[in-house]
CSV table of C-alpha atoms in Angstrom, one decimal:
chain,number,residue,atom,x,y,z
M,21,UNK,CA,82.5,114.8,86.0
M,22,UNK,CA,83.6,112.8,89.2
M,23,UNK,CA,84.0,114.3,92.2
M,24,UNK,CA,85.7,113.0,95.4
M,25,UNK,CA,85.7,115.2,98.8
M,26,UNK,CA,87.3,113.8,101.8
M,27,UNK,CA,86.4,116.3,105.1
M,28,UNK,CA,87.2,115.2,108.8
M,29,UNK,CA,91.0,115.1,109.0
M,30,UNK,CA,92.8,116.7,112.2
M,31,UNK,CA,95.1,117.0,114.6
M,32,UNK,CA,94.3,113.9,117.2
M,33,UNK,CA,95.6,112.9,120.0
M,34,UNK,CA,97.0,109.0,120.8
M,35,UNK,CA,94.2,106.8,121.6
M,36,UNK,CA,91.6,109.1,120.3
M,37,UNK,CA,89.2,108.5,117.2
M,38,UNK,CA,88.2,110.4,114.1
M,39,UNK,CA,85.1,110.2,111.4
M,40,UNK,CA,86.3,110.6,107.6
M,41,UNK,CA,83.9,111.5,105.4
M,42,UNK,CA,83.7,111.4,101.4
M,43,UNK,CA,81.4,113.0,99.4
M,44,UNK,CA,81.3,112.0,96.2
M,45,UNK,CA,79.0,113.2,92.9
M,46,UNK,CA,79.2,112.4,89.2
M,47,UNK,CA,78.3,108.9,89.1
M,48,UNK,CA,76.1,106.2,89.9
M,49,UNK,CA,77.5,105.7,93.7
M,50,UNK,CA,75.4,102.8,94.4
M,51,UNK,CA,77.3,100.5,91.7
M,52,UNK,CA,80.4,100.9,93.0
M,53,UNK,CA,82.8,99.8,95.9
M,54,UNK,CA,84.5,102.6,97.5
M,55,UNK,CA,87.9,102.2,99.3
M,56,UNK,CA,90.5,104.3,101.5
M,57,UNK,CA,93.7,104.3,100.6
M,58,UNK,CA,96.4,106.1,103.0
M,59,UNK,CA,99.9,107.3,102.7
M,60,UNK,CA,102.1,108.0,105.3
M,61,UNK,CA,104.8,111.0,104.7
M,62,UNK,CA,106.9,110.7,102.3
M,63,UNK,CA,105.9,106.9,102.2
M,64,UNK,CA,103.9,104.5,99.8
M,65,UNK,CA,100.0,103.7,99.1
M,66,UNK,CA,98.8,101.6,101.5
M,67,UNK,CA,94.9,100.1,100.7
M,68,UNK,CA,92.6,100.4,103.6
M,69,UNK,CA,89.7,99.1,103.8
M,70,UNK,CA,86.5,98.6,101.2
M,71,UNK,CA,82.5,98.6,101.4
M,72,UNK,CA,80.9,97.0,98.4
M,73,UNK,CA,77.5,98.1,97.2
M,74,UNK,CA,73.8,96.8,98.4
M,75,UNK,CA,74.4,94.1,96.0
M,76,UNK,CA,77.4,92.4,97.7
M,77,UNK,CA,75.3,93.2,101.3
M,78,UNK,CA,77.8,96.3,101.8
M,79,UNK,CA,80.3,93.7,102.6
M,80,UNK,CA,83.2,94.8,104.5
M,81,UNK,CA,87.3,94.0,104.1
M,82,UNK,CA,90.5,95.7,106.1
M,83,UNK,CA,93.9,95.2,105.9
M,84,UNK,CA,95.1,93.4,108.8
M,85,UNK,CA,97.5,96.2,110.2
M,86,UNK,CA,94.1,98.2,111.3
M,87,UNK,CA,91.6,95.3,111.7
M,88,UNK,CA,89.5,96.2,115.3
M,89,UNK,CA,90.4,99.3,115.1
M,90,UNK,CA,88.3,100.6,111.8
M,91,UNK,CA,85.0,100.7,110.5
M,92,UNK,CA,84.2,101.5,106.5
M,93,UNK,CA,80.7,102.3,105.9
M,94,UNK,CA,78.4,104.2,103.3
M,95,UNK,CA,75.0,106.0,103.1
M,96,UNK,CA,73.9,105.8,99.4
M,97,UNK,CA,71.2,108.5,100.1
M,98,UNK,CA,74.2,110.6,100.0
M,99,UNK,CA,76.7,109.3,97.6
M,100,UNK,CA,79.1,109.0,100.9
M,101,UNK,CA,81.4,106.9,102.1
M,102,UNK,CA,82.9,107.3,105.7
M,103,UNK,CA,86.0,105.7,107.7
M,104,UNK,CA,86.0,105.9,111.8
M,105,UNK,CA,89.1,105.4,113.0
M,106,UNK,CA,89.7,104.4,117.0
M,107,UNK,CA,93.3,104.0,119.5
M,108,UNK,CA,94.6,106.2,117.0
M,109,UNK,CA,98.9,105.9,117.0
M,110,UNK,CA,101.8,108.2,115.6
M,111,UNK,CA,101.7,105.5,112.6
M,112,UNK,CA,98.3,106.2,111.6
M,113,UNK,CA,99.7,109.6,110.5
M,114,UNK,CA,99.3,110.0,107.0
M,115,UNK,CA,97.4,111.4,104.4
M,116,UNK,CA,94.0,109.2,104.2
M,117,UNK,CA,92.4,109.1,100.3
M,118,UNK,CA,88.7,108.2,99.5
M,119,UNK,CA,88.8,106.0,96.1
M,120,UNK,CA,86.1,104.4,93.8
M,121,UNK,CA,87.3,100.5,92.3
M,122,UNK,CA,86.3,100.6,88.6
M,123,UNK,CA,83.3,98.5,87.3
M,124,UNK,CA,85.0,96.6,84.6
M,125,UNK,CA,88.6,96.7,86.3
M,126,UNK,CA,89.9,96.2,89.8
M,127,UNK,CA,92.0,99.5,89.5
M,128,UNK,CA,91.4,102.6,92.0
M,129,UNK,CA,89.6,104.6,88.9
M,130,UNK,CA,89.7,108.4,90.9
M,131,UNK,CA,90.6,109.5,93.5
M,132,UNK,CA,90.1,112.0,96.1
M,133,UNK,CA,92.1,115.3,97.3
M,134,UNK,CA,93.0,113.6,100.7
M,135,UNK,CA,93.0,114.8,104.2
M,136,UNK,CA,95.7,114.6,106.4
M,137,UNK,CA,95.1,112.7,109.8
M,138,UNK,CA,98.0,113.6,112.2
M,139,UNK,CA,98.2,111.8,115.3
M,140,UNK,CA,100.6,113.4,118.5
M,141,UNK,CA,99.9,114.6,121.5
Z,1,UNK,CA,100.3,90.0,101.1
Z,2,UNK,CA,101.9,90.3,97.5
Z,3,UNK,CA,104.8,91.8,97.7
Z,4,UNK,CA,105.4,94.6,94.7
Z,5,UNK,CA,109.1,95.7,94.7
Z,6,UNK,CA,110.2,98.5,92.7
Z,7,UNK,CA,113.4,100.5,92.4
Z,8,UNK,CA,113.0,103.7,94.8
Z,9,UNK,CA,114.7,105.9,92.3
Z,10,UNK,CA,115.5,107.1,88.8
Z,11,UNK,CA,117.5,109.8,87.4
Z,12,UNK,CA,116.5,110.5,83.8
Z,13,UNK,CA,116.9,113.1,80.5
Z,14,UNK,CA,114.3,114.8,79.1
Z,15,UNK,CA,113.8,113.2,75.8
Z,16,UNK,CA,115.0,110.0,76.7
Z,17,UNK,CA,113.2,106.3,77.3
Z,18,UNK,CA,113.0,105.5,80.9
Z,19,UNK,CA,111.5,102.3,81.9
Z,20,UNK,CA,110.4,101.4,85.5
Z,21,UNK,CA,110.3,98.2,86.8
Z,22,UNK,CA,107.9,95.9,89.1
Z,23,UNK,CA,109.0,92.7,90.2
Z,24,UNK,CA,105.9,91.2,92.5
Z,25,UNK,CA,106.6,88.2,94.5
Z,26,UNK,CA,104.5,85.7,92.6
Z,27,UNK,CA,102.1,85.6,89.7
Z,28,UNK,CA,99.5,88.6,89.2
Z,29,UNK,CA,98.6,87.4,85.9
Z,30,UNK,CA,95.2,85.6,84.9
Z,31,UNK,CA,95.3,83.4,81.5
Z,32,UNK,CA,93.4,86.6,80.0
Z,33,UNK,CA,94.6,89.5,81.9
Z,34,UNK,CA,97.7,90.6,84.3
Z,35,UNK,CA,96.0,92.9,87.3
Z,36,UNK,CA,98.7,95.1,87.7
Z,37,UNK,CA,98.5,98.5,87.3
Z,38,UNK,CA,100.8,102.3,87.1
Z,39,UNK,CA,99.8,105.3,89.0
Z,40,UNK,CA,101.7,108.6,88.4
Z,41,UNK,CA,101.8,110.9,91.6
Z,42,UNK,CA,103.1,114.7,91.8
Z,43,UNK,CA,104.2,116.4,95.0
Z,44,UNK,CA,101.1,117.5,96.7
Z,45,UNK,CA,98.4,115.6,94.3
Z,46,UNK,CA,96.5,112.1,94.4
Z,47,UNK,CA,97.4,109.2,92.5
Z,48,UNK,CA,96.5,109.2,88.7
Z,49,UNK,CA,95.6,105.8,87.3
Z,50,UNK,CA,98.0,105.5,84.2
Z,51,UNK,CA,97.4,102.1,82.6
Z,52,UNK,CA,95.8,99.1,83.7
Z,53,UNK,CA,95.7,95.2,83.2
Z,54,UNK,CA,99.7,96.2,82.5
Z,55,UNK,CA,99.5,97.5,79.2
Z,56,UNK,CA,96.3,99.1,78.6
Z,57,UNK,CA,96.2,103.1,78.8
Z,58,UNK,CA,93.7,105.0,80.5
Z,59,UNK,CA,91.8,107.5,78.9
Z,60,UNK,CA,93.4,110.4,78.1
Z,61,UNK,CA,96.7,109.5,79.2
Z,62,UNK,CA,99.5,110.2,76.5
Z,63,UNK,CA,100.5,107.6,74.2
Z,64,UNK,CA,104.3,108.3,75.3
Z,65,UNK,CA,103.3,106.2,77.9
Z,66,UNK,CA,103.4,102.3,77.8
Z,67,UNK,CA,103.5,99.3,79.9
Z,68,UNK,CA,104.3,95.3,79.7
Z,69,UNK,CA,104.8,92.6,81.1
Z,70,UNK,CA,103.0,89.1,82.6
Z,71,UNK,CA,103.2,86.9,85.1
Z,72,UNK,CA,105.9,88.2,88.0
Z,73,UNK,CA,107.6,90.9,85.9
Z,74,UNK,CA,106.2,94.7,84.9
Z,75,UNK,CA,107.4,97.6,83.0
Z,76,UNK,CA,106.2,100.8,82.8
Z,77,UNK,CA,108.1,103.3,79.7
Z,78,UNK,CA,107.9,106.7,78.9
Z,79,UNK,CA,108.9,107.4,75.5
Z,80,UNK,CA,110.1,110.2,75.3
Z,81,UNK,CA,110.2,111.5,79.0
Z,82,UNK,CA,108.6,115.1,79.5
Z,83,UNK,CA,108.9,117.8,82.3
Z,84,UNK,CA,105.8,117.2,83.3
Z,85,UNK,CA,106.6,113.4,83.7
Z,86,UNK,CA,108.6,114.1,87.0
Z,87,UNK,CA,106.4,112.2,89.8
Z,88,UNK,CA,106.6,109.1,91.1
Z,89,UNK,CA,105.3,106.2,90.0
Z,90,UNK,CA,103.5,103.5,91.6
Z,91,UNK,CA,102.5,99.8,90.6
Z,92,UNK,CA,99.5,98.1,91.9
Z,93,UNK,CA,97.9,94.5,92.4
Z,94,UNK,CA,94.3,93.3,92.0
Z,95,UNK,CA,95.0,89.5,92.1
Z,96,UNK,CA,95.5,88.8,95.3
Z,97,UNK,CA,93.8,90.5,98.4
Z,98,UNK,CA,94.6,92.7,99.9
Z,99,UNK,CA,95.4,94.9,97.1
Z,100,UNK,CA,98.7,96.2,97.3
Z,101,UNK,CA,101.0,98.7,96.1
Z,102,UNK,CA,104.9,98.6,95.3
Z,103,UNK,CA,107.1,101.3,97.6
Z,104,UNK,CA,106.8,103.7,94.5
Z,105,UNK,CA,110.0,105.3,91.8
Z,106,UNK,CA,110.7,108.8,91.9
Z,107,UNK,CA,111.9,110.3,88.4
Z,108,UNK,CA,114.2,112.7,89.5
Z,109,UNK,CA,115.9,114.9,86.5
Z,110,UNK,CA,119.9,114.3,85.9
């Protein structure tokens, strides 16, 4: 069965930083790209950032609105994936998902629980 | 960015047909495949993937469920809508990068 685990979320303060975490277990983690995904409250999905596996060199993408201020990466001696997030604002507040992209398909296959990331001071 | 717009609400029956739309600002279709896809979300949970490449269902998702569609234009039906149907509903693109989602439909009861 896959499993998805996202630890790290908190309370943070503007300007601060924060280390997501995702364990994941049930599949073969090195053949996939992982992604977060995060939603704002009581607002939409907005896609994150992606790492792809050694065979695409772990490239990197991000969606513009965090770009410099992000960092995916992934340890696959631990079927993990992790976001740092930096210069935190009130509008990074939201609820942050870890999320594999299918082999075959470009969809967001399963999903994690989510942790919430609140940012105020 | 693509833009996925969808209506932000729906007020249906239980038993009836309820289709939701997705209107995305320019082709997400392929000559072989359209790479949009329906998640199902309920208060408090992660998304679900529902269907995928527009109108194929996931595993294990019930055949009441449908979608359609090509080129700029998407449906998602329910046929016939259940309790357990009340979420909202997202669409997705895999096109275009970066992915993106539409704003989401909320099936509220009437």
């Amino acid at each position: 069965e896959v499993q998805i685990l996202e630890t790290g979320g908190g309370l943070v303060k503007p300007g601060g930083s924060l280390r997501l975490s995702c364990a994941t277990s049930g599949f073969n983690f090195n053949d996939y790209f992982m992604n977060w995904v995060r939603q704002a409250p009581g607002k939409g999905l907005e896609w994150v950032a992606q790492i792809r596996n050694k065979n695409y060199n772990y490239a990197t993408y991000y969606a513009e609105s965090l770009e410099g201020r992000v960092t995916i990466s992934r340890d696959d001696s631990k079927s993990s994936v992790y976001l740092q997030v930096s210069s935190l604002r009130a509008e990074d507040t939201a609820i942050y998902y870890c999320t594999r992209l299918g082999l075959w398909v470009p969809t967001f296959d399963y999903w994690g629980q989510g942790v919430m990331v609140t940012v105020s001071s | 960015d693509t833009v996925l717009t969808q209506s932000p609400a729906l007020a249906v029956s239980l038993g009836q047909r309820v289709t939701i739309s997705c209107k995305a600002s320019e082709s997400v279709s392929s000559s072989s495949f359209s790479y949009i896809h329906w998640y199902q979300q309920k208060p408090g949970q992660q998304p679900k993937l529902l269907i995928y490449h527009a109108s194929n269902l996931e595993s294990g998702v019930p055949a009441r469920f449908s979608g359609s569609g090509s080129g700029t234009d998407f449906t998602l039906n329910i046929d016939p809508v259940e309790a357990d149907d009340i979420a909202t509903y997202f669409c997705q693109q895999s096109w275009n990068d970066p992915y993106t989602f539409g704003a989401g439909t909320k099936l509220e009861l009437k």
